[in-house]
XYZ file of N, CA and C in Angstrom:
516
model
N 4.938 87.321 39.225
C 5.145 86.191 38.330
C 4.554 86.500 36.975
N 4.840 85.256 35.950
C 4.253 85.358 34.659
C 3.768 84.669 33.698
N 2.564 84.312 34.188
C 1.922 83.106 33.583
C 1.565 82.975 32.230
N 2.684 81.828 31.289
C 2.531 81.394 30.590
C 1.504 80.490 30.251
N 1.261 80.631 28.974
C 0.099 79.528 28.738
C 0.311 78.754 27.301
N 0.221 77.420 27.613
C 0.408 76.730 26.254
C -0.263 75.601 26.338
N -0.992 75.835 24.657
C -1.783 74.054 24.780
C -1.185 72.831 24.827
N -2.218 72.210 25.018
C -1.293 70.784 25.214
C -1.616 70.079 24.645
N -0.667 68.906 24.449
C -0.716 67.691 23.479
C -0.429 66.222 23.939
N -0.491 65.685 23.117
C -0.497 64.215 24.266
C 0.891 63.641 24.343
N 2.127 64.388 23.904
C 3.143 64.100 24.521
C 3.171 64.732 25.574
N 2.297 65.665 26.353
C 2.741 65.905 27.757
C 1.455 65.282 28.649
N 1.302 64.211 28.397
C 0.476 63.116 29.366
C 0.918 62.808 30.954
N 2.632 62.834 30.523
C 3.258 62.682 31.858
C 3.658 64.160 32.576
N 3.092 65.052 31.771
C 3.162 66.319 32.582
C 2.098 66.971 33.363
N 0.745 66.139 32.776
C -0.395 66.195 33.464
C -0.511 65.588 34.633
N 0.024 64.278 34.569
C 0.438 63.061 35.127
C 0.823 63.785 36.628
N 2.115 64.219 36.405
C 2.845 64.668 37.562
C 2.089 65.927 38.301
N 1.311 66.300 37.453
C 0.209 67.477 38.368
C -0.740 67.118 39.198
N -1.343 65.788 38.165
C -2.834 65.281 39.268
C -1.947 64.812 40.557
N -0.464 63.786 40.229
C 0.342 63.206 41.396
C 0.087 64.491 42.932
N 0.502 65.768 42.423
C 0.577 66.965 42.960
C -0.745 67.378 43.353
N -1.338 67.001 43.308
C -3.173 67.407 43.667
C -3.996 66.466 44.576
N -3.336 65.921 45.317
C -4.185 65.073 46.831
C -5.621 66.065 46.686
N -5.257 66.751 46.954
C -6.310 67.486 47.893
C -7.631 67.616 47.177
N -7.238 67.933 45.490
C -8.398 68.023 44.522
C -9.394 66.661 44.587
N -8.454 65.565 44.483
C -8.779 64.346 44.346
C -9.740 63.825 45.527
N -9.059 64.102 46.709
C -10.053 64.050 47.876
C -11.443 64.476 48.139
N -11.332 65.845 46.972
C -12.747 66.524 47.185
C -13.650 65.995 46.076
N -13.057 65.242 45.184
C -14.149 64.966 44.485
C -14.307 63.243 44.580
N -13.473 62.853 45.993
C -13.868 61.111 46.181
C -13.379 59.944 45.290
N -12.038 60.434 44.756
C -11.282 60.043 43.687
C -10.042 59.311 43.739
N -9.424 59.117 43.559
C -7.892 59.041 43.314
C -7.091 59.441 42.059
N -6.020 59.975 41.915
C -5.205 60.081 40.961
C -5.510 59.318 39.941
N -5.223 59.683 38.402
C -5.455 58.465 37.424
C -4.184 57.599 36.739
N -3.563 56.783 36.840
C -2.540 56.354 36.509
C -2.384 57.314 34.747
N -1.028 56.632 34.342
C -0.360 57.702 33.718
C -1.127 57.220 32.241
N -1.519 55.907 32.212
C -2.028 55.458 31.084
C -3.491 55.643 30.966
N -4.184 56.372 31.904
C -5.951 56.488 32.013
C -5.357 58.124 31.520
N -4.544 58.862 32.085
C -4.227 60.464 31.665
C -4.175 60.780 29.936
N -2.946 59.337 29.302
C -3.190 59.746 27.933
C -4.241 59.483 27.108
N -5.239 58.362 27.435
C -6.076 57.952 27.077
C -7.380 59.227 27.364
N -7.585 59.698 28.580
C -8.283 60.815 28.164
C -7.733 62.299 27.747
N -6.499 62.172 27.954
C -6.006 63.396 27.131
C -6.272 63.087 25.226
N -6.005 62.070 24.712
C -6.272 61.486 23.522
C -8.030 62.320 23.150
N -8.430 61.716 24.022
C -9.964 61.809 23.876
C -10.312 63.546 23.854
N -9.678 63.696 24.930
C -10.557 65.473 24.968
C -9.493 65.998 23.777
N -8.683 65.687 23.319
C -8.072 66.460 22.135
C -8.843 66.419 20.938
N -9.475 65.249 21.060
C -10.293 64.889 19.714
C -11.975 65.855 19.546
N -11.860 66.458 20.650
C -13.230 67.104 20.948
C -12.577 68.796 20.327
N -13.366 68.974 18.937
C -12.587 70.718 18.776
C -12.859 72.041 19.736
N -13.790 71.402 20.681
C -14.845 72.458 21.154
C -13.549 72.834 23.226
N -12.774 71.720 23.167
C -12.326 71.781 24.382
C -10.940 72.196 23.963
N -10.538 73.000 24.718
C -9.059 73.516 25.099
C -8.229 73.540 26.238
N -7.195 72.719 26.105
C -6.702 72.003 27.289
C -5.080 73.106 27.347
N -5.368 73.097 28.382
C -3.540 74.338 28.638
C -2.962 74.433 29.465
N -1.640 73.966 29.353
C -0.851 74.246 30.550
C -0.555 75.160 30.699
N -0.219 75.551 31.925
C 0.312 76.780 32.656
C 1.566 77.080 33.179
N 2.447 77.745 32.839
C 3.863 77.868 32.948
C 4.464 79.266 33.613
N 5.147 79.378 35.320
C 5.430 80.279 35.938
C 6.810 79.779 35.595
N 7.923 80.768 34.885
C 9.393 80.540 34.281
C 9.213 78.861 33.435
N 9.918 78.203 34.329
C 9.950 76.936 33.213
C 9.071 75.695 34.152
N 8.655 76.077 35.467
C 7.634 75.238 36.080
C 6.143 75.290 35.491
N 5.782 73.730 35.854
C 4.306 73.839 35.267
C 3.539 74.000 36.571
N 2.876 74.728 36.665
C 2.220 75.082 37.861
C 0.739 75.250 37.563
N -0.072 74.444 36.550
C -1.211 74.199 36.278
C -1.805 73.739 35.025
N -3.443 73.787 35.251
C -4.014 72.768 33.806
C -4.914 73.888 33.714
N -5.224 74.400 32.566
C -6.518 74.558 32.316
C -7.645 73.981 31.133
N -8.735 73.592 31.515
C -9.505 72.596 30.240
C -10.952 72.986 30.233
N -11.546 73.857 29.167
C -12.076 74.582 29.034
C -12.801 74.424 27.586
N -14.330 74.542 27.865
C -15.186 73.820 26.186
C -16.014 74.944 25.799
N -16.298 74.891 24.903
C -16.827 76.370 23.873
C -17.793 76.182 23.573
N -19.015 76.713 23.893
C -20.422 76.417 23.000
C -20.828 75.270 23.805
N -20.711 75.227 25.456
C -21.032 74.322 26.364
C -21.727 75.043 27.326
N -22.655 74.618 27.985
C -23.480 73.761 27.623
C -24.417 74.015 26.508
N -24.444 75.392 26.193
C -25.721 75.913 24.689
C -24.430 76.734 24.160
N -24.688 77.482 23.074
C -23.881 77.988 22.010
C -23.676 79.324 22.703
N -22.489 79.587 22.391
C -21.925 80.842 23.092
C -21.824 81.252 24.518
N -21.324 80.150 24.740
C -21.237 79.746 26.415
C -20.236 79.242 26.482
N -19.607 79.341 27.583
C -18.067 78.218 27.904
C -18.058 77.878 29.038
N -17.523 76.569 29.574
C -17.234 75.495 30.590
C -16.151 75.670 31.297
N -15.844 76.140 32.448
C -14.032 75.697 32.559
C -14.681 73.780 33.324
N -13.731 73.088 32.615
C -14.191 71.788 33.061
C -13.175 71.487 34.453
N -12.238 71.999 34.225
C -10.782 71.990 35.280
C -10.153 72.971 35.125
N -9.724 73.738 36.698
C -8.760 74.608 36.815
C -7.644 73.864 37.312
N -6.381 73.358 37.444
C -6.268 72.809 38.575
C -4.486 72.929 38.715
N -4.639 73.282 40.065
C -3.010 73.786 40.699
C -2.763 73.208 41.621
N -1.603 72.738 41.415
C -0.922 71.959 42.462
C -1.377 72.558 44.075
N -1.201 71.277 45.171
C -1.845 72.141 46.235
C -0.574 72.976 46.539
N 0.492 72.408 46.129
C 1.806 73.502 47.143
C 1.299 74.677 46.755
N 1.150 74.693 45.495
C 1.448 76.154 44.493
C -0.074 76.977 44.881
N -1.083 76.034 45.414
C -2.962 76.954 45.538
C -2.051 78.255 46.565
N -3.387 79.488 46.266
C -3.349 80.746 47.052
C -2.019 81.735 46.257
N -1.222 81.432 45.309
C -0.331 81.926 45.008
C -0.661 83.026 43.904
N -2.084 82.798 43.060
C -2.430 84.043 42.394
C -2.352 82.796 40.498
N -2.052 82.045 41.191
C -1.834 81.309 39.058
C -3.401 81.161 38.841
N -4.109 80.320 39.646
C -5.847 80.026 39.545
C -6.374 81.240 38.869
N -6.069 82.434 39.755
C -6.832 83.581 39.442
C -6.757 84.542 38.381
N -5.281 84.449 37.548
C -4.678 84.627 36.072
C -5.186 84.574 35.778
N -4.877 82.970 35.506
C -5.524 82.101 34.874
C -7.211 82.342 33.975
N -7.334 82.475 34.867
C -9.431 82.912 34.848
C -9.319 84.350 34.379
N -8.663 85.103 35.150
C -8.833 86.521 34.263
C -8.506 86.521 32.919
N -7.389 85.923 32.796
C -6.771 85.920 30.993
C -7.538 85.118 30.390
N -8.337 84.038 31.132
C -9.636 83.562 30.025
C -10.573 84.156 29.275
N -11.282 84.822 30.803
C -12.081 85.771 30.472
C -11.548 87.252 29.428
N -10.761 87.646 29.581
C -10.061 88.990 28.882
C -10.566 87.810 27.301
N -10.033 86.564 27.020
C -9.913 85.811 25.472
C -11.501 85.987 25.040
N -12.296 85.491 25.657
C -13.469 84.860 25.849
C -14.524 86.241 25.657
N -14.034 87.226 26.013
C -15.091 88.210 26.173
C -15.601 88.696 24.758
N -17.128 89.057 24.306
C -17.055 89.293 23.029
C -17.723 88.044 22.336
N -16.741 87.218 22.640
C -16.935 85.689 21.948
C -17.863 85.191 22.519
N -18.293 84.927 23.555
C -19.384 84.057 24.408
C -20.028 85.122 25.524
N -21.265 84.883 26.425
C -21.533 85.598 26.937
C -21.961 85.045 28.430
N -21.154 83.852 28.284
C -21.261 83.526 29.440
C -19.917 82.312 29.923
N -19.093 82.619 30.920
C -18.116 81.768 31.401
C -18.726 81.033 32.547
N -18.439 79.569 32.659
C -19.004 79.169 33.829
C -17.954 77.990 34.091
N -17.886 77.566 35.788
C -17.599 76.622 35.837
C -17.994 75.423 36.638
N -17.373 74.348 36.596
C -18.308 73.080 37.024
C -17.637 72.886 38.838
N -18.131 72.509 39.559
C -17.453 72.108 40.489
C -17.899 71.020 41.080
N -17.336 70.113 41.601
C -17.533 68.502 41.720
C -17.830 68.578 43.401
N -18.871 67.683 43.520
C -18.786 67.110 45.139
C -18.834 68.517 46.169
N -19.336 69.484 45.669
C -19.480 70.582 46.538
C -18.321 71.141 46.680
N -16.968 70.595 46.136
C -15.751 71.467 46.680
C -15.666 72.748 47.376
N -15.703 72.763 48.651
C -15.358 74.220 49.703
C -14.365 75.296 48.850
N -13.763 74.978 49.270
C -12.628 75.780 48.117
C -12.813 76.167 46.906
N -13.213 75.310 45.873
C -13.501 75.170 44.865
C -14.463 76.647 44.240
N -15.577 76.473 45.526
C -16.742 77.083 45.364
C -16.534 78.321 45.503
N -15.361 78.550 46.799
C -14.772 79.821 47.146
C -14.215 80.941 46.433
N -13.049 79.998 45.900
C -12.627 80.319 44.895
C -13.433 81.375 43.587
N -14.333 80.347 43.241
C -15.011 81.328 42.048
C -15.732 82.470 42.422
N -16.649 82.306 43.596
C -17.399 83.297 44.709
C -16.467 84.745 44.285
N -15.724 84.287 44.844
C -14.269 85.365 45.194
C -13.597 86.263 43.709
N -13.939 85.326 42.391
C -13.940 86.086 41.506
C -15.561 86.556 40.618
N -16.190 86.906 41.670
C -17.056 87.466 40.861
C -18.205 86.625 40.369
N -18.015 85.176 40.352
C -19.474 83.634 39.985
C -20.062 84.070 40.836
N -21.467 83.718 40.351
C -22.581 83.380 41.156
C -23.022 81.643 41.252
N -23.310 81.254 42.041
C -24.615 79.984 41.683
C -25.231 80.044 40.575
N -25.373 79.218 39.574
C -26.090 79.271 38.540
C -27.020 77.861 38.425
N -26.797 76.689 39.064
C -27.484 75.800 38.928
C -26.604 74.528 39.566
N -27.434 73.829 40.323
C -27.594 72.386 40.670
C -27.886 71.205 39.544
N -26.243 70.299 39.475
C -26.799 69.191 38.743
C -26.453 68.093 39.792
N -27.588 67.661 40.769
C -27.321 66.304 41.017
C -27.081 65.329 40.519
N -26.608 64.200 41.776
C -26.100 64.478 43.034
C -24.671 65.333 43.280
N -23.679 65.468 42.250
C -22.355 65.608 42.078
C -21.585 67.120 41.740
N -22.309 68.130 41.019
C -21.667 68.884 40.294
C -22.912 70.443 40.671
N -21.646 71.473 40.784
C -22.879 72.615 41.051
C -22.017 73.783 39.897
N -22.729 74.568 39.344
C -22.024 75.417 38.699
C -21.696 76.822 38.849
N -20.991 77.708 38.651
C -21.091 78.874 38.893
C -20.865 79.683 37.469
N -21.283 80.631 37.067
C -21.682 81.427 36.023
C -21.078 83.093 36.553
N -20.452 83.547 35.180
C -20.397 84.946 35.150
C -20.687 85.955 33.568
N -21.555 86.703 33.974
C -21.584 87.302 32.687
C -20.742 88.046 32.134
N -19.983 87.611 30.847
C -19.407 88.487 29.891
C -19.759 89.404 29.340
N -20.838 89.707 29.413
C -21.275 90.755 27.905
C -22.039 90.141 27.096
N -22.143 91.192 26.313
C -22.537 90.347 24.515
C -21.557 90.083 23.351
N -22.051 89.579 22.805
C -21.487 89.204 21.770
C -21.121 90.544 20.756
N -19.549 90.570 20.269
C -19.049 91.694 19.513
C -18.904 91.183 17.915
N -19.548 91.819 17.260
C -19.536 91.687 16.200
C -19.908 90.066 15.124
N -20.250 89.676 15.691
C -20.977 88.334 14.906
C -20.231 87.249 15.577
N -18.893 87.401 15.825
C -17.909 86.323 16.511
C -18.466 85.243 17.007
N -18.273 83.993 16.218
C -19.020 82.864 17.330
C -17.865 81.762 18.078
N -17.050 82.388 18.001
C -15.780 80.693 18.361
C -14.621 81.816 18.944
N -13.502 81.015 18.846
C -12.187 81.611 20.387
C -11.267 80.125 19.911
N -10.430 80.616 19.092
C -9.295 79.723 18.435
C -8.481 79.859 19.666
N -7.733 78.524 19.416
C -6.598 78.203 20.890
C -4.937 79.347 20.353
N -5.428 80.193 19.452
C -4.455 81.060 19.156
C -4.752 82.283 19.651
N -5.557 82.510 19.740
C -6.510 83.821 20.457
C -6.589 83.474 22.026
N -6.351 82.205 22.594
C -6.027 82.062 23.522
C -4.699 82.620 24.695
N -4.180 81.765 23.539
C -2.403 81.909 23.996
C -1.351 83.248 23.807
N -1.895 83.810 23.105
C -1.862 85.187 22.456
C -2.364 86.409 23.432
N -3.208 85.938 24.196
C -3.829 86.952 24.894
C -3.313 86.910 26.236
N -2.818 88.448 26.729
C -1.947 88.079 27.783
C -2.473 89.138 28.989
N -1.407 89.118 29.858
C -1.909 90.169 30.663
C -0.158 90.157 31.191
């Protein structure tokens, strides 16, 4: 396959929409439910307004087969968050998650020196998942959220930021 990547905007609210619809399983693990379509644009609105987060869909041919939402200089400077990976359950195990994360990291490297991500409610999977690429445990934030961390490197050449063009641009 060939995972496309493009940011997103808040005309595709109902494309997010139809992903969380597609994600029981995420939702379950973090004790949730789906968010109706009008709580989606309302925080899609919101995290757009944040310059530091980059929100992206994921595109195998002309299917959307994921989200990625991801903050820069989080939690300290020259650090990054993935806040959400998230793939439909049909589509989990198929290799998009794990792109995904590599072609981050390939953007990211240089720029920050540390990728990490959040995971909610202990997610099994979740946790697996990152294990499996290489995270470690990096810290406990009770009661809810545990993180996992991987080191990039250092920093190349003074670089302090990772434009959503340097994103999308960067391929594999």
């Amino acid at each position: 396959f060939m995972l496309v990547r493009r940011p997103i905007s808040i005309l595709d609210a109902s494309i997010l929409y139809g992903l969380y619809g597609r994600s029981p399983n995420y939702f379950d693990s973090i004790g949730s439910t789906p968010p109706t379509l009008q709580e989606v644009s309302a925080d899609l609105a919101l995290s757009l307004s944040d310059p530091r987060r980059h929100l992206t869909l994921l595109f195998n041919d002309l299917e959307c087969v994921g989200y990625l939402d991801y903050k820069l200089d989080y939690p300290t400077p020259f650090e990054a968050t993935v806040n959400l990976l998230l793939v439909p359950d049909e589509l989990r195990g198929q290799g998009f998650g794990r792109e995904a994360v590599a072609a981050l990291e390939v953007t990211l490297r240089g720029r920050v020196t540390h990728l990490q991500a959040a995971v909610f409610n202990h997610a099994r999977s979740s946790e697996q998942f990152w294990l499996r690429l290489g995270y470690h445990f990096s810290r406990d934030v009770r009661p809810l959220i545990r993180w996992y961390a991987k080191d990039l490197g250092p920093l190349e050449g003074g670089r302090v930021g990772v434009s959503e063009q340097d994103w999308t641009s960067a391929g594999r």
